[in-house]
Amino acid sequence: GNSVTQMEGPVTLSEEAFLTINCTYTATGYPSLFWYVQYPGEGLQLLLKATKADDKGSNKGFEATYRKETTSFHLEKGSVQVSDSAVYFCALVTGTASKLTFGTGTRLQVTL
Amino acid sequence: GAGVSQSPSNKVTEKGKDVELRCDPISGHTALYWYRQRLGQGLEFLIYFQGNSAPDKSGLPSDRFSAERTGESVSTLTIQRTQQEDSAVYLCASSLDFGANYGYTFGSGTRLTVV
């Protein structure tokens, strides 16, 4: 079956620090990979996605590269801001499955 | 509509009562999903609809949970005889179509508290 493993949080960083949130996956078939973000008091929003190996998804300064050889999709940002404080979810879907499978989420706290 | 709308946004109910949670997907989205997010935990899949049929109900925790959808529109998740462990945020999402490359649009959720 499909599964997603994320690094446990919370991750606490100072503003302008470099961010990495690790995500690895197990999937039957060839998955599409996603990062969703949940800001305080809001619903989940799609942050970025990649649909095939070596694709790089990017949005709002965040990037993640689909690495088939390591079954990973790590989220990175070069310089975080306080406004990036949120919970980040890695997720995947395969053509053989009908639903997104989510990781448990990683809370990011950015301080001044 | 412009986004996925869920109602109520908050619901407090007594143990043993029934509750109905509503989801209005984006117009034209054929796929609709229900997830549950318990405090401090990840998203737990409950059920998904393609049109008004539910090909995958594998995530419903017990027979107290049921859901229906009218055509490609509103969906209702019903929890009968609520228990305290049902307390969670119930999230609805819709997608243009079923399949690997369609991202979801989520609603803001219904926070259910069973007392």
PDB file of C-alpha atoms in Angstrom:
ATOM      1  CA  GLY A   1       0.000   0.000   0.000  1.00  0.00           C
ATOM      2  CA  ASN A   2       0.893   3.683  -0.060  1.00  0.00           C
ATOM      3  CA  SER A   3       2.465   5.482   2.868  1.00  0.00           C
ATOM      4  CA  VAL A   4       4.237   8.760   3.597  1.00  0.00           C
ATOM      5  CA  THR A   5       6.752   9.389   6.339  1.00  0.00           C
ATOM      6  CA  GLN A   6       7.609  12.910   7.455  1.00  0.00           C
ATOM      7  CA  MET A   7      10.096  14.179   9.958  1.00  0.00           C
ATOM      8  CA  GLU A   8       8.549  14.877  13.318  1.00  0.00           C
ATOM      9  CA  GLY A   9       8.112  18.420  14.479  1.00  0.00           C
ATOM     10  CA  PRO A  10       7.951  20.941  15.667  1.00  0.00           C
ATOM     11  CA  VAL A  11      10.728  22.526  13.682  1.00  0.00           C
ATOM     12  CA  THR A  12      11.741  25.848  15.177  1.00  0.00           C
ATOM     13  CA  LEU A  13      13.834  28.248  13.107  1.00  0.00           C
ATOM     14  CA  SER A  14      14.872  31.838  13.220  1.00  0.00           C
ATOM     15  CA  GLU A  15      13.745  34.113  10.422  1.00  0.00           C
ATOM     16  CA  GLU A  16      15.943  33.875   7.309  1.00  0.00           C
ATOM     17  CA  ALA A  17      17.169  30.398   8.236  1.00  0.00           C
ATOM     18  CA  PHE A  18      17.265  27.551   5.721  1.00  0.00           C
ATOM     19  CA  LEU A  19      14.430  25.039   5.947  1.00  0.00           C
ATOM     20  CA  THR A  20      14.342  21.349   5.104  1.00  0.00           C
ATOM     21  CA  ILE A  21      11.409  19.118   5.948  1.00  0.00           C
ATOM     22  CA  ASN A  22      12.077  15.517   5.024  1.00  0.00           C
ATOM     23  CA  CYS A  23       9.495  13.336   3.322  1.00  0.00           C
ATOM     24  CA  THR A  24       9.903   9.785   2.075  1.00  0.00           C
ATOM     25  CA  TYR A  25       7.283   7.556   0.584  1.00  0.00           C
ATOM     26  CA  THR A  26       6.277   4.026  -0.309  1.00  0.00           C
ATOM     27  CA  ALA A  27       3.940   3.602  -3.224  1.00  0.00           C
ATOM     28  CA  THR A  28       2.557   1.032  -5.608  1.00  0.00           C
ATOM     29  CA  GLY A  29       2.882   2.361  -9.107  1.00  0.00           C
ATOM     30  CA  TYR A  30       4.225   5.803  -9.961  1.00  0.00           C
ATOM     31  CA  PRO A  31       2.945   8.432  -7.584  1.00  0.00           C
ATOM     32  CA  SER A  32       2.375  12.120  -7.942  1.00  0.00           C
ATOM     33  CA  LEU A  33       3.736  13.972  -4.926  1.00  0.00           C
ATOM     34  CA  PHE A  34       2.382  17.009  -3.133  1.00  0.00           C
ATOM     35  CA  TRP A  35       3.099  19.381  -0.308  1.00  0.00           C
ATOM     36  CA  TYR A  36       0.134  20.955   1.430  1.00  0.00           C
ATOM     37  CA  VAL A  37       0.282  23.737   4.003  1.00  0.00           C
ATOM     38  CA  GLN A  38      -2.147  24.503   6.805  1.00  0.00           C
ATOM     39  CA  TYR A  39      -1.835  27.990   8.267  1.00  0.00           C
ATOM     40  CA  PRO A  40      -3.297  28.584  11.731  1.00  0.00           C
ATOM     41  CA  GLY A  41      -7.077  28.587  11.619  1.00  0.00           C
ATOM     42  CA  GLU A  42      -7.237  27.824   7.908  1.00  0.00           C
ATOM     43  CA  GLY A  43      -7.825  24.828   5.665  1.00  0.00           C
ATOM     44  CA  LEU A  44      -5.138  22.923   3.831  1.00  0.00           C
ATOM     45  CA  GLN A  45      -3.787  24.560   0.715  1.00  0.00           C
ATOM     46  CA  LEU A  46      -1.796  23.000  -2.056  1.00  0.00           C
ATOM     47  CA  LEU A  47       1.730  24.409  -1.890  1.00  0.00           C
ATOM     48  CA  LEU A  48       3.439  22.563  -4.724  1.00  0.00           C
ATOM     49  CA  LYS A  49       3.444  19.295  -6.602  1.00  0.00           C
ATOM     50  CA  ALA A  50       5.525  17.081  -8.880  1.00  0.00           C
ATOM     51  CA  THR A  51       4.107  14.397 -11.095  1.00  0.00           C
ATOM     52  CA  LYS A  52       7.151  12.483 -12.325  1.00  0.00           C
ATOM     53  CA  ALA A  53      10.687  11.637 -11.357  1.00  0.00           C
ATOM     54  CA  ASP A  54      13.163  14.545 -11.304  1.00  0.00           C
ATOM     55  CA  ASP A  55      10.393  17.121 -11.520  1.00  0.00           C
ATOM     56  CA  LYS A  56      10.812  20.089  -9.224  1.00  0.00           C
ATOM     57  CA  GLY A  57       7.736  21.709  -7.749  1.00  0.00           C
ATOM     58  CA  SER A  58       8.052  25.280  -6.533  1.00  0.00           C
ATOM     59  CA  ASN A  59       5.874  27.994  -5.076  1.00  0.00           C
ATOM     60  CA  LYS A  60       6.327  30.971  -2.712  1.00  0.00           C
ATOM     61  CA  GLY A  61      10.051  30.268  -2.447  1.00  0.00           C
ATOM     62  CA  PHE A  62       9.513  26.635  -1.470  1.00  0.00           C
ATOM     63  CA  GLU A  63      10.897  23.824  -3.603  1.00  0.00           C
ATOM     64  CA  ALA A  64      10.775  20.046  -3.612  1.00  0.00           C
ATOM     65  CA  THR A  65      12.323  17.609  -6.074  1.00  0.00           C
ATOM     66  CA  TYR A  66      10.813  14.217  -6.853  1.00  0.00           C
ATOM     67  CA  ARG A  67      13.645  11.731  -6.240  1.00  0.00           C
ATOM     68  CA  LYS A  68      12.628   8.297  -7.392  1.00  0.00           C
ATOM     69  CA  GLU A  69      15.946   6.688  -6.479  1.00  0.00           C
ATOM     70  CA  THR A  70      15.596   7.695  -2.837  1.00  0.00           C
ATOM     71  CA  THR A  71      11.756   7.775  -2.810  1.00  0.00           C
ATOM     72  CA  SER A  72      11.907  11.251  -1.339  1.00  0.00           C
ATOM     73  CA  PHE A  73      10.273  14.637  -1.800  1.00  0.00           C
ATOM     74  CA  HIS A  74      11.968  16.912   0.719  1.00  0.00           C
ATOM     75  CA  LEU A  75      10.631  20.439   1.118  1.00  0.00           C
ATOM     76  CA  GLU A  76      13.172  23.271   1.171  1.00  0.00           C
ATOM     77  CA  LYS A  77      13.202  27.040   1.446  1.00  0.00           C
ATOM     78  CA  GLY A  78      16.273  29.188   1.461  1.00  0.00           C
ATOM     79  CA  SER A  79      15.075  31.877   3.843  1.00  0.00           C
ATOM     80  CA  VAL A  80      11.996  31.372   5.994  1.00  0.00           C
ATOM     81  CA  GLN A  81       9.747  34.119   7.277  1.00  0.00           C
ATOM     82  CA  VAL A  82       7.550  34.313  10.345  1.00  0.00           C
ATOM     83  CA  SER A  83       4.568  34.093   7.995  1.00  0.00           C
ATOM     84  CA  ASP A  84       5.699  30.596   6.950  1.00  0.00           C
ATOM     85  CA  SER A  85       4.764  29.264  10.382  1.00  0.00           C
ATOM     86  CA  ALA A  86       2.274  26.499   9.647  1.00  0.00           C
ATOM     87  CA  VAL A  87       1.851  22.753   9.470  1.00  0.00           C
ATOM     88  CA  TYR A  88       3.222  21.151   6.312  1.00  0.00           C
ATOM     89  CA  PHE A  89       1.877  17.874   4.959  1.00  0.00           C
ATOM     90  CA  CYS A  90       3.540  15.667   2.385  1.00  0.00           C
ATOM     91  CA  ALA A  91       1.139  13.567   0.332  1.00  0.00           C
ATOM     92  CA  LEU A  92       0.961  11.245  -2.624  1.00  0.00           C
ATOM     93  CA  VAL A  93      -1.568   9.724  -4.960  1.00  0.00           C
ATOM     94  CA  THR A  94      -1.173   6.937  -7.489  1.00  0.00           C
ATOM     95  CA  GLY A  95      -3.231   6.045 -10.470  1.00  0.00           C
ATOM     96  CA  THR A  96      -4.210   2.803  -8.790  1.00  0.00           C
ATOM     97  CA  ALA A  97      -5.540   4.540  -5.694  1.00  0.00           C
ATOM     98  CA  SER A  98      -8.404   6.909  -5.450  1.00  0.00           C
ATOM     99  CA  LYS A  99      -7.228   9.139  -2.642  1.00  0.00           C
ATOM    100  CA  LEU A 100      -4.336  11.205  -1.391  1.00  0.00           C
ATOM    101  CA  THR A 101      -2.286   9.559   1.324  1.00  0.00           C
ATOM    102  CA  PHE A 102      -0.890  12.098   3.771  1.00  0.00           C
ATOM    103  CA  GLY A 103       1.996  12.136   6.149  1.00  0.00           C
ATOM    104  CA  THR A 104       1.377  13.118   9.738  1.00  0.00           C
ATOM    105  CA  GLY A 105       2.398  16.729   9.174  1.00  0.00           C
ATOM    106  CA  THR A 106       5.329  18.787  10.424  1.00  0.00           C
ATOM    107  CA  ARG A 107       4.758  21.947  12.388  1.00  0.00           C
ATOM    108  CA  LEU A 108       7.117  24.803  11.527  1.00  0.00           C
ATOM    109  CA  GLN A 109       7.590  27.695  13.910  1.00  0.00           C
ATOM    110  CA  VAL A 110       9.605  30.669  12.705  1.00  0.00           C
ATOM    111  CA  THR A 111      10.689  33.266  15.247  1.00  0.00           C
ATOM    112  CA  LEU A 112      12.173  36.736  14.876  1.00  0.00           C
TER     113      LEU A 112
ATOM    114  CA  GLY B   1     -18.802  28.341  -5.763  1.00  0.00           C
ATOM    115  CA  ALA B   2     -15.345  29.807  -5.498  1.00  0.00           C
ATOM    116  CA  GLY B   3     -14.150  27.338  -2.916  1.00  0.00           C
ATOM    117  CA  VAL B   4     -15.155  24.323  -0.902  1.00  0.00           C
ATOM    118  CA  SER B   5     -17.621  25.317   1.757  1.00  0.00           C
ATOM    119  CA  GLN B   6     -18.240  23.313   4.931  1.00  0.00           C
ATOM    120  CA  SER B   7     -20.877  23.811   7.569  1.00  0.00           C
ATOM    121  CA  PRO B   8     -21.120  24.179  10.422  1.00  0.00           C
ATOM    122  CA  SER B   9     -17.628  25.439  11.144  1.00  0.00           C
ATOM    123  CA  ASN B  10     -17.955  24.322  14.746  1.00  0.00           C
ATOM    124  CA  LYS B  11     -20.264  21.802  16.360  1.00  0.00           C
ATOM    125  CA  VAL B  12     -20.511  20.808  19.995  1.00  0.00           C
ATOM    126  CA  THR B  13     -22.747  17.842  20.663  1.00  0.00           C
ATOM    127  CA  GLU B  14     -23.582  15.567  23.525  1.00  0.00           C
ATOM    128  CA  LYS B  15     -22.384  11.999  23.507  1.00  0.00           C
ATOM    129  CA  GLY B  16     -24.958   9.740  21.910  1.00  0.00           C
ATOM    130  CA  LYS B  17     -26.497  12.382  19.655  1.00  0.00           C
ATOM    131  CA  ASP B  18     -26.394  12.265  15.853  1.00  0.00           C
ATOM    132  CA  VAL B  19     -24.662  14.959  13.815  1.00  0.00           C
ATOM    133  CA  GLU B  20     -24.647  15.929  10.144  1.00  0.00           C
ATOM    134  CA  LEU B  21     -21.751  17.682   8.512  1.00  0.00           C
ATOM    135  CA  ARG B  22     -22.178  19.349   5.154  1.00  0.00           C
ATOM    136  CA  CYS B  23     -19.790  19.944   2.286  1.00  0.00           C
ATOM    137  CA  ASP B  24     -20.391  22.067  -0.812  1.00  0.00           C
ATOM    138  CA  PRO B  25     -17.664  21.307  -3.364  1.00  0.00           C
ATOM    139  CA  ILE B  26     -16.435  23.564  -6.109  1.00  0.00           C
ATOM    140  CA  SER B  27     -18.899  23.591  -8.966  1.00  0.00           C
ATOM    141  CA  GLY B  28     -17.901  21.085 -11.621  1.00  0.00           C
ATOM    142  CA  HIS B  29     -15.654  19.028  -9.364  1.00  0.00           C
ATOM    143  CA  THR B  30     -16.662  15.425  -9.768  1.00  0.00           C
ATOM    144  CA  ALA B  31     -14.548  13.937  -6.979  1.00  0.00           C
ATOM    145  CA  LEU B  32     -15.225  14.661  -3.308  1.00  0.00           C
ATOM    146  CA  TYR B  33     -13.309  13.402  -0.295  1.00  0.00           C
ATOM    147  CA  TRP B  34     -13.823  13.348   3.442  1.00  0.00           C
ATOM    148  CA  TYR B  35     -10.905  13.241   5.861  1.00  0.00           C
ATOM    149  CA  ARG B  36     -10.649  13.432   9.616  1.00  0.00           C
ATOM    150  CA  GLN B  37      -7.914  15.211  11.544  1.00  0.00           C
ATOM    151  CA  ARG B  38      -7.671  14.401  15.194  1.00  0.00           C
ATOM    152  CA  LEU B  39      -5.759  16.700  17.512  1.00  0.00           C
ATOM    153  CA  GLY B  40      -2.034  16.293  16.947  1.00  0.00           C
ATOM    154  CA  GLN B  41      -2.472  13.674  14.245  1.00  0.00           C
ATOM    155  CA  GLY B  42      -2.353  13.517  10.492  1.00  0.00           C
ATOM    156  CA  LEU B  43      -5.200  13.306   8.047  1.00  0.00           C
ATOM    157  CA  GLU B  44      -7.212  10.120   8.114  1.00  0.00           C
ATOM    158  CA  PHE B  45      -9.106   9.216   4.948  1.00  0.00           C
ATOM    159  CA  LEU B  46     -12.783   8.411   5.461  1.00  0.00           C
ATOM    160  CA  ILE B  47     -14.578   8.143   2.111  1.00  0.00           C
ATOM    161  CA  TYR B  48     -14.532   9.451  -1.420  1.00  0.00           C
ATOM    162  CA  PHE B  49     -17.191  10.050  -4.027  1.00  0.00           C
ATOM    163  CA  GLN B  50     -16.999  10.006  -7.781  1.00  0.00           C
ATOM    164  CA  GLY B  51     -20.216  11.714  -8.778  1.00  0.00           C
ATOM    165  CA  ASN B  52     -22.788  10.359  -6.364  1.00  0.00           C
ATOM    166  CA  SER B  53     -21.271   6.905  -5.985  1.00  0.00           C
ATOM    167  CA  ALA B  54     -18.758   6.018  -3.291  1.00  0.00           C
ATOM    168  CA  PRO B  55     -16.194   3.576  -4.694  1.00  0.00           C
ATOM    169  CA  ASP B  56     -14.039   3.730  -1.592  1.00  0.00           C
ATOM    170  CA  LYS B  57     -15.552   3.707   1.883  1.00  0.00           C
ATOM    171  CA  SER B  58     -12.631   1.927   3.422  1.00  0.00           C
ATOM    172  CA  GLY B  59     -11.792   4.668   5.885  1.00  0.00           C
ATOM    173  CA  LEU B  60     -15.127   4.914   7.658  1.00  0.00           C
ATOM    174  CA  PRO B  61     -14.272   3.956  11.260  1.00  0.00           C
ATOM    175  CA  SER B  62     -17.516   2.159  12.087  1.00  0.00           C
ATOM    176  CA  ASP B  63     -21.081   1.649  10.949  1.00  0.00           C
ATOM    177  CA  ARG B  64     -22.021   4.783  12.911  1.00  0.00           C
ATOM    178  CA  PHE B  65     -20.462   6.769  10.067  1.00  0.00           C
ATOM    179  CA  SER B  66     -22.187   7.221   6.726  1.00  0.00           C
ATOM    180  CA  ALA B  67     -22.061   9.685   3.872  1.00  0.00           C
ATOM    181  CA  GLU B  68     -24.044  10.535   0.813  1.00  0.00           C
ATOM    182  CA  ARG B  69     -23.744  12.870  -2.102  1.00  0.00           C
ATOM    183  CA  THR B  70     -26.370  14.360  -4.347  1.00  0.00           C
ATOM    184  CA  GLY B  71     -25.185  14.169  -7.937  1.00  0.00           C
ATOM    185  CA  GLU B  72     -21.960  16.126  -8.255  1.00  0.00           C
ATOM    186  CA  SER B  73     -22.984  18.537  -5.551  1.00  0.00           C
ATOM    187  CA  VAL B  74     -23.476  18.600  -1.819  1.00  0.00           C
ATOM    188  CA  SER B  75     -22.254  15.807   0.414  1.00  0.00           C
ATOM    189  CA  THR B  76     -23.362  15.037   3.947  1.00  0.00           C
ATOM    190  CA  LEU B  77     -21.351  13.061   6.477  1.00  0.00           C
ATOM    191  CA  THR B  78     -23.514  11.661   9.257  1.00  0.00           C
ATOM    192  CA  ILE B  79     -22.238  10.346  12.555  1.00  0.00           C
ATOM    193  CA  GLN B  80     -24.775   8.486  14.637  1.00  0.00           C
ATOM    194  CA  ARG B  81     -24.592   8.015  18.405  1.00  0.00           C
ATOM    195  CA  THR B  82     -21.495  10.182  18.661  1.00  0.00           C
ATOM    196  CA  GLN B  83     -18.673   9.168  20.977  1.00  0.00           C
ATOM    197  CA  GLN B  84     -15.936  11.284  22.483  1.00  0.00           C
ATOM    198  CA  GLU B  85     -13.355   9.705  20.204  1.00  0.00           C
ATOM    199  CA  ASP B  86     -15.260  11.191  17.254  1.00  0.00           C
ATOM    200  CA  SER B  87     -14.044  14.644  18.312  1.00  0.00           C
ATOM    201  CA  ALA B  88     -11.906  15.936  15.449  1.00  0.00           C
ATOM    202  CA  VAL B  89     -11.810  18.346  12.552  1.00  0.00           C
ATOM    203  CA  TYR B  90     -13.654  16.862   9.588  1.00  0.00           C
ATOM    204  CA  LEU B  91     -12.253  18.062   6.299  1.00  0.00           C
ATOM    205  CA  CYS B  92     -13.857  17.919   2.902  1.00  0.00           C
ATOM    206  CA  ALA B  93     -11.984  18.312  -0.351  1.00  0.00           C
ATOM    207  CA  SER B  94     -13.006  18.298  -3.967  1.00  0.00           C
ATOM    208  CA  SER B  95     -11.083  17.665  -7.134  1.00  0.00           C
ATOM    209  CA  LEU B  96     -11.795  18.254 -10.779  1.00  0.00           C
ATOM    210  CA  ASP B  97     -11.618  14.554 -11.440  1.00  0.00           C
ATOM    211  CA  PHE B  98     -10.461  11.309  -9.973  1.00  0.00           C
ATOM    212  CA  GLY B  99      -6.846  10.472 -10.672  1.00  0.00           C
ATOM    213  CA  ALA B 100      -3.219  10.965  -9.863  1.00  0.00           C
ATOM    214  CA  ASN B 101      -2.636  14.462 -11.153  1.00  0.00           C
ATOM    215  CA  TYR B 102      -5.520  16.406  -9.689  1.00  0.00           C
ATOM    216  CA  GLY B 103      -4.786  18.250  -6.517  1.00  0.00           C
ATOM    217  CA  TYR B 104      -7.460  18.738  -3.944  1.00  0.00           C
ATOM    218  CA  THR B 105      -9.108  21.942  -2.804  1.00  0.00           C
ATOM    219  CA  PHE B 106      -9.947  21.710   0.869  1.00  0.00           C
ATOM    220  CA  GLY B 107     -12.633  23.380   2.873  1.00  0.00           C
ATOM    221  CA  SER B 108     -11.861  24.954   6.224  1.00  0.00           C
ATOM    222  CA  GLY B 109     -13.324  22.003   8.060  1.00  0.00           C
ATOM    223  CA  THR B 110     -15.914  21.349  10.741  1.00  0.00           C
ATOM    224  CA  ARG B 111     -14.559  21.120  14.255  1.00  0.00           C
ATOM    225  CA  LEU B 112     -16.647  18.545  16.087  1.00  0.00           C
ATOM    226  CA  THR B 113     -16.502  18.332  19.856  1.00  0.00           C
ATOM    227  CA  VAL B 114     -18.380  15.546  21.613  1.00  0.00           C
ATOM    228  CA  VAL B 115     -18.932  16.222  25.300  1.00  0.00           C
TER     229      VAL B 115
END
